[in-house]
N, CA and C of each residue as an Amber inpcrd file, in Angstrom:
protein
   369
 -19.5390000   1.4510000  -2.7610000 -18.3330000   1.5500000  -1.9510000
 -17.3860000   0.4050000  -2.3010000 -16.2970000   1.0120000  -2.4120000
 -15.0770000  -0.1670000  -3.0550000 -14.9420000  -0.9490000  -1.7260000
 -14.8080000  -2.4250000  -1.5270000 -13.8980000  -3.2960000  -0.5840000
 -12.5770000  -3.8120000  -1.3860000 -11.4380000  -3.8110000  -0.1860000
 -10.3400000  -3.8650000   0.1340000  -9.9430000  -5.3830000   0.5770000
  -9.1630000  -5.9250000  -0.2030000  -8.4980000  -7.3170000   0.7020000
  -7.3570000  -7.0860000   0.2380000  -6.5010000  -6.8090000   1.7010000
  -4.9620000  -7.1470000   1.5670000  -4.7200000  -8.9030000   1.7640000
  -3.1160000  -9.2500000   1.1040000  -2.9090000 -10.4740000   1.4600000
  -1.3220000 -10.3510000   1.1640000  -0.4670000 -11.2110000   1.2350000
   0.6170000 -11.1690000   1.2990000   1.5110000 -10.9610000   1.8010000
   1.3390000 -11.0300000   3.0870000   1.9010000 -10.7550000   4.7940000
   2.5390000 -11.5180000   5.1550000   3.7560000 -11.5360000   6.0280000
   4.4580000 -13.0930000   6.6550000   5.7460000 -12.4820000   7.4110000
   6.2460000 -13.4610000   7.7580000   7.2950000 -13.3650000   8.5270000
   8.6870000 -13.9880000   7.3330000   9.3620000 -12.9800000   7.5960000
  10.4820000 -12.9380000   6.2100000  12.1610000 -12.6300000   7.0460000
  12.7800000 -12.3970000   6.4910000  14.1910000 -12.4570000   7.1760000
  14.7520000 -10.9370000   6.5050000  15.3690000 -10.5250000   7.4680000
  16.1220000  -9.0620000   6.9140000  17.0280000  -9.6430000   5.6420000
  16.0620000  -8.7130000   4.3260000  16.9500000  -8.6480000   2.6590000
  16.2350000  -9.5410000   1.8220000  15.3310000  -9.8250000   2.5960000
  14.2200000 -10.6750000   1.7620000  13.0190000  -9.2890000   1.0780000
  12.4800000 -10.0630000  -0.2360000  11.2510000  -9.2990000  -0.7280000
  10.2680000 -10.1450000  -0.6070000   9.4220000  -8.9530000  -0.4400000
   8.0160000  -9.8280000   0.0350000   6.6410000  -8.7030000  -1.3300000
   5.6290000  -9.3190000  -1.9060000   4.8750000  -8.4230000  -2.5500000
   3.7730000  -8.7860000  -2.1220000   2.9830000  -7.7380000  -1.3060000
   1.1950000  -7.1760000  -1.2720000   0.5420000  -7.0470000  -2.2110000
  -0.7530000  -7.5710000  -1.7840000  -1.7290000  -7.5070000  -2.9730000
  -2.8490000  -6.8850000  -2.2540000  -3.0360000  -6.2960000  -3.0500000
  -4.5840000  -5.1340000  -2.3790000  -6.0660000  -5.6860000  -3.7010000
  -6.4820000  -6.5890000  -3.4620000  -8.0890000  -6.2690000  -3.9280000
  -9.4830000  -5.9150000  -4.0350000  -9.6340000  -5.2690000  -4.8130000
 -10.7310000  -4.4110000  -4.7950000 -11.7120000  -4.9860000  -5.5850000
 -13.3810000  -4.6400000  -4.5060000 -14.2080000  -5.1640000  -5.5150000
 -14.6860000  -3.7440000  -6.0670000 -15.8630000  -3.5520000  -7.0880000
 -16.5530000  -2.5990000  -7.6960000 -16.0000000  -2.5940000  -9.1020000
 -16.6840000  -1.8730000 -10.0410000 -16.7050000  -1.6150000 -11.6240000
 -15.7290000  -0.5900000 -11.6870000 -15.5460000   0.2670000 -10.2890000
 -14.8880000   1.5890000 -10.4800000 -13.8780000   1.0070000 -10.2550000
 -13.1520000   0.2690000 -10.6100000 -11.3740000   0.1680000  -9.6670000
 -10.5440000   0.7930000 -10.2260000 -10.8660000   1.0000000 -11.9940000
  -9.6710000   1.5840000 -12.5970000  -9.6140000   2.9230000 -12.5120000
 -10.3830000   3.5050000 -11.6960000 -10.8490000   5.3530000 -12.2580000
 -10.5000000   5.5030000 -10.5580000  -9.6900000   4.8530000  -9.5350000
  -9.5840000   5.1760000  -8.2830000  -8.3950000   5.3160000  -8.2130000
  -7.8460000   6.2310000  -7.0170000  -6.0710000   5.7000000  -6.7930000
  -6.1800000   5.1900000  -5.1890000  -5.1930000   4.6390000  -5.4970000
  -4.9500000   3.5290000  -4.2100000  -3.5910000   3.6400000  -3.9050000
  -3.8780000   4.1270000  -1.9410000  -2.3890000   4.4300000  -1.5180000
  -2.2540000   3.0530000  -0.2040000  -0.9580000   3.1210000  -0.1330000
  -0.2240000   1.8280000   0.7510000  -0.0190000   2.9380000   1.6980000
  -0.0550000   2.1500000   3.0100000  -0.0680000   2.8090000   3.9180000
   0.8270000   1.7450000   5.1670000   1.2010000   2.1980000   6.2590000
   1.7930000   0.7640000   7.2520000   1.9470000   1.3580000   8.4480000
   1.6030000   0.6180000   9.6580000   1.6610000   1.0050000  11.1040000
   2.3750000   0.4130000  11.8510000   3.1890000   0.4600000  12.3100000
   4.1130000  -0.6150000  13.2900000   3.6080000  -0.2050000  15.1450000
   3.4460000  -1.3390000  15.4200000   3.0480000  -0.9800000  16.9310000
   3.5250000   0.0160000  17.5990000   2.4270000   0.7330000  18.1790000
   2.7350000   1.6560000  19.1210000   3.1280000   3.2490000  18.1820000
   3.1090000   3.2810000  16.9700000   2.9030000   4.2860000  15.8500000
   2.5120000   4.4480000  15.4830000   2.1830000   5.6810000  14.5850000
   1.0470000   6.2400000  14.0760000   1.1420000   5.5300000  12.3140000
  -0.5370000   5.5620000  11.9210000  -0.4200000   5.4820000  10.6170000
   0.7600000   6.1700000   9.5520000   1.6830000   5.3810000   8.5860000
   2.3960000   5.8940000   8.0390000   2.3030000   5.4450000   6.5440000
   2.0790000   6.8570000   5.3320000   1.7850000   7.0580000   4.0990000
   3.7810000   6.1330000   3.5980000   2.7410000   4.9210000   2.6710000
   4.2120000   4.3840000   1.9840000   3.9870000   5.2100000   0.2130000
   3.1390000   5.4320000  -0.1120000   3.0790000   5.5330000  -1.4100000
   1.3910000   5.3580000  -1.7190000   1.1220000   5.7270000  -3.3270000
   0.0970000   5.6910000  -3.9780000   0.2100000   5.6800000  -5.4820000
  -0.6700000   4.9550000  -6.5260000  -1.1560000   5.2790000  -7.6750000
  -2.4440000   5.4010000  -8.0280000  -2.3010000   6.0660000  -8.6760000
  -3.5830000   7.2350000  -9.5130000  -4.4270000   5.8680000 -10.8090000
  -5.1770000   6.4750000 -11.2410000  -5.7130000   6.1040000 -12.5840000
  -4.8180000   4.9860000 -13.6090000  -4.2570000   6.4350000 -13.5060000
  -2.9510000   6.5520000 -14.7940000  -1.5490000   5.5160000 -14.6620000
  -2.0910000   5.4500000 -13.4350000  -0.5150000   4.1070000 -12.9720000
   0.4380000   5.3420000 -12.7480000   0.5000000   6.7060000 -12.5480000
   1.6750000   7.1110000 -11.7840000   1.4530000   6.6320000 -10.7770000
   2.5160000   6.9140000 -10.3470000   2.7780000   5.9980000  -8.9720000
   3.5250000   7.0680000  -7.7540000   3.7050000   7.4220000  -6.7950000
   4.1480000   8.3390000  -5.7120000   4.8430000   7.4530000  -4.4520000
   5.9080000   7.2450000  -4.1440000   6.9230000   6.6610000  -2.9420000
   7.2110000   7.7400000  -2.3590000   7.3620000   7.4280000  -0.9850000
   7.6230000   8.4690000   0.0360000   9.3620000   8.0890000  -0.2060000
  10.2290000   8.8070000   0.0540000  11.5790000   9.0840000   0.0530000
  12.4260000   8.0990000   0.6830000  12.1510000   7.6940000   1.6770000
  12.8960000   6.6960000   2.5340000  12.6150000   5.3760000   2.1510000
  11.4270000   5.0650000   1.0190000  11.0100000   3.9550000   0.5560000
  11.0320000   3.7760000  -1.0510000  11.6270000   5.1410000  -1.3790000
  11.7270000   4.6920000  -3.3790000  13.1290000   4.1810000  -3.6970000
  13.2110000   3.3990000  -4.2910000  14.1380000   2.2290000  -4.3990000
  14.4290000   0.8250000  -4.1210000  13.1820000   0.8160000  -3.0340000
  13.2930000  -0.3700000  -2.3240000  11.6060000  -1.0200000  -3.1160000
  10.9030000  -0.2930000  -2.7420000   9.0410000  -0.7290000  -3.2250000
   9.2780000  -0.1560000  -4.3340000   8.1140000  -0.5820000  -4.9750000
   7.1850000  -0.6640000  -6.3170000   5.8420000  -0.8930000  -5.6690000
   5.0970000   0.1250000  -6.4610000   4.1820000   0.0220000  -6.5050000
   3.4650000  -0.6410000  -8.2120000   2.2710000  -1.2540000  -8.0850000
   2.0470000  -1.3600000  -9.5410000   0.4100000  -1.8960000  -9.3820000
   0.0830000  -1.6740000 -10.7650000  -1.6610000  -1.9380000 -10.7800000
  -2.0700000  -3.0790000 -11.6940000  -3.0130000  -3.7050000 -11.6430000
  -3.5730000  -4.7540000 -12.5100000  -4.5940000  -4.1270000 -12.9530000
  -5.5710000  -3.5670000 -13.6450000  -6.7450000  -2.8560000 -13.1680000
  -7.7840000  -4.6000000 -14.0660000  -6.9500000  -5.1030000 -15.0720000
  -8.2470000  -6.2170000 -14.8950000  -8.3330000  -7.5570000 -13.6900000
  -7.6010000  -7.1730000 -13.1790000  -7.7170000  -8.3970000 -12.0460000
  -8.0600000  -7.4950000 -10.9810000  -8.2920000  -5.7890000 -10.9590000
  -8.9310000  -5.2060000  -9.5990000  -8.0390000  -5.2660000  -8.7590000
  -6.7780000  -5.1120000  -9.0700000  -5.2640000  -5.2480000  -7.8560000
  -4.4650000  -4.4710000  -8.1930000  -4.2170000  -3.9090000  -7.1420000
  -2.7830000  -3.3180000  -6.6260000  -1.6910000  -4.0190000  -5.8490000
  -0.6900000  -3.7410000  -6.7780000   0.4310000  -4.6240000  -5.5870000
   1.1770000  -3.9620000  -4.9980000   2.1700000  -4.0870000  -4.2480000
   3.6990000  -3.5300000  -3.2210000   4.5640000  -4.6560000  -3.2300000
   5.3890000  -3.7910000  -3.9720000   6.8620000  -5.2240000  -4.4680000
   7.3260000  -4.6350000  -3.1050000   8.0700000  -5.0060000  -2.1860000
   9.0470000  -4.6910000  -1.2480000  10.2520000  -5.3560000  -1.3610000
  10.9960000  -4.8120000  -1.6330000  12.9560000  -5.5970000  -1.5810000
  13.6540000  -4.8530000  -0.9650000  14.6260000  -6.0780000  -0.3290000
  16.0390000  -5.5450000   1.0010000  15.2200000  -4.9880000   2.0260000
  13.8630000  -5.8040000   2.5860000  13.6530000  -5.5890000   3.8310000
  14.2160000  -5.7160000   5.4540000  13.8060000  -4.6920000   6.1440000
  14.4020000  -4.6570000   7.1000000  13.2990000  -4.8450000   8.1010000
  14.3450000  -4.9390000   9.5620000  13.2310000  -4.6300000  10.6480000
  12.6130000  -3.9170000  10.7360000  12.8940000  -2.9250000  10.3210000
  12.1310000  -1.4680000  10.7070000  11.0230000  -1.3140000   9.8670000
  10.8850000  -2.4070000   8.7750000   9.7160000  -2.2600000   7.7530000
   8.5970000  -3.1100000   8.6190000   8.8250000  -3.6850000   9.5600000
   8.1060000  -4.3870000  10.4420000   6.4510000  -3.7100000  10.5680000
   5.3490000  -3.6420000   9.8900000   4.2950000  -3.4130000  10.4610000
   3.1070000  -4.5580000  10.1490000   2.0750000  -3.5020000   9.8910000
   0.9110000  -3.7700000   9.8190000   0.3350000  -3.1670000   8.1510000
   0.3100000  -3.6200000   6.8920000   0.2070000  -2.5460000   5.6720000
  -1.3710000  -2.8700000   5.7090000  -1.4840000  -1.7030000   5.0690000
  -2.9230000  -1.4830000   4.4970000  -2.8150000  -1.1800000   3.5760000
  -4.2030000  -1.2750000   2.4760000  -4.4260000   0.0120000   1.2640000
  -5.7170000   0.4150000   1.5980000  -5.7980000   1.8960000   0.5220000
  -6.7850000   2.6640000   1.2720000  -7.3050000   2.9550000  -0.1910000
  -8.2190000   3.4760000  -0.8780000  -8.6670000   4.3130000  -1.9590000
  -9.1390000   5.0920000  -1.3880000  -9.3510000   6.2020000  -2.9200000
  -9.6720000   7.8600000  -2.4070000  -9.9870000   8.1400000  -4.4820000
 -10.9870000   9.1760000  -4.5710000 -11.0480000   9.3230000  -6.0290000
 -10.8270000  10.2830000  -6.5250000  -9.7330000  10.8660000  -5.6490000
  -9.2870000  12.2400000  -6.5860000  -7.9160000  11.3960000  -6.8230000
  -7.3020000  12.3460000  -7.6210000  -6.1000000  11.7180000  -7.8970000
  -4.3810000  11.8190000  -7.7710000  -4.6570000  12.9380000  -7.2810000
  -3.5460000  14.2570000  -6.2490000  -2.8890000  13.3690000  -5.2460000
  -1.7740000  13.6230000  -5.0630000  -1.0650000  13.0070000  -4.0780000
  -1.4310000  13.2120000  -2.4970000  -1.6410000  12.4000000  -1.6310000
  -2.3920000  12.7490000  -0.4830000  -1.8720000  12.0440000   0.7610000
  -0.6890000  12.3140000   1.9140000  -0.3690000  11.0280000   2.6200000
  -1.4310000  11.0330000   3.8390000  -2.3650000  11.8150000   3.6860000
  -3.2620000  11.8660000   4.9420000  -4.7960000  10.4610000   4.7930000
  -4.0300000   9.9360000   5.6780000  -5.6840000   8.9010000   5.9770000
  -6.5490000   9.1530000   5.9800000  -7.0040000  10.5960000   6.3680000
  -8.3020000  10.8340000   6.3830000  -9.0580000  11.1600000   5.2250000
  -7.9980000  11.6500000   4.2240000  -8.2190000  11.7250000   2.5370000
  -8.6960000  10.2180000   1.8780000  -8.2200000   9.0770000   2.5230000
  -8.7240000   7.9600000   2.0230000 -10.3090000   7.3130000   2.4620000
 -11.2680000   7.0630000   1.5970000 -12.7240000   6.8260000   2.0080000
 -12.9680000   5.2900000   2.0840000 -11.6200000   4.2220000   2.1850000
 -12.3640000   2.9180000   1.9590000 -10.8250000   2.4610000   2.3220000
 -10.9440000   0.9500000   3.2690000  -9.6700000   0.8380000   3.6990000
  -9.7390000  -0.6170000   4.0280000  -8.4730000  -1.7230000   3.9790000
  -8.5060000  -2.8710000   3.8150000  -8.3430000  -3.2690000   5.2340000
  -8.5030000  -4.6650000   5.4750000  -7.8020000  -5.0200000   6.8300000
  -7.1810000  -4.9780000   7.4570000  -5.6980000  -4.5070000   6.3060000
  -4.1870000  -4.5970000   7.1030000  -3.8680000  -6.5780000   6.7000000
  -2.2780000  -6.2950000   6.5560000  -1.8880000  -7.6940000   6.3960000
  -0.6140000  -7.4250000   7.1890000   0.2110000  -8.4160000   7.7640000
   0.9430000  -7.8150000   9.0960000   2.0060000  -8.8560000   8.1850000
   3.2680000  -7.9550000   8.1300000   4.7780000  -7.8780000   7.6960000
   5.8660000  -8.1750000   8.8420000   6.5610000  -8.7910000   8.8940000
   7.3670000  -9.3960000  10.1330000   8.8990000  -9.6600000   9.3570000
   9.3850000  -8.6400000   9.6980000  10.6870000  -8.7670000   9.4070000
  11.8150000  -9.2950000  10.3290000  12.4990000 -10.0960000  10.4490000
  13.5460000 -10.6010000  11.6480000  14.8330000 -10.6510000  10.7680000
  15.4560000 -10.1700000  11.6590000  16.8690000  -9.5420000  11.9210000
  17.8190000 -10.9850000  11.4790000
């Protein structure tokens, strides 16, 4: 079973970028895809994006332009560039793996999931 450490969390100012790091332990890291995910209090889990194997990469609509997603596979990391943050990006991110490789924004599709690193955007 893969483990998950997010890090790269903080309190930042609206239009600032901030980048997540998701690490994974196991031999398998490069043959997994790994999706970003973020919860803001009092809301439900919300799908930011994912990459596959292959380094495609998948952004949900309201977030391509702003994130990047990208992979290390020898350092076992995934990152989340975030730029021109706002309040509303305000949560809680996670990453999740899953080993198919299909685009998937459902959590329950993901089998292994990090702590969460908590994002604080002020106005």
């Amino acid at each position: 079973q893969v483990q998950l450490v997010e890090s790269g969390g903080g309190l930042v100012q609206a239009g600032d970028s901030l980048r997540l790091s998701c690490a994974a332990s196991g031999r398998t890291f490069s043959s997994i895809t790994v999706g970003w995910f973020r919860q803001a209090p009092g809301k439900e889990r919300e799908f930011v994006g994912s990459i596959n194997p292959g380094a495609l990469t998948y952004l949900v609509d309201s977030m391509r332009g702003r994130f990047i997603i990208s992979r290390d596979n020898s350092e076992n990391t995934v990152y989340l560039q975030m730029h021109g943050l706002t309040p509303e990006d305000t949560a809680v991110y996670y990453c999740a793996v899953r080993t198919v490789s299909y685009v998937t924004s459902r959590p329950s599709d993901y089998t292994s999931w990090g702590q969460g690193t908590q994002v604080t955007v002020s106005s």
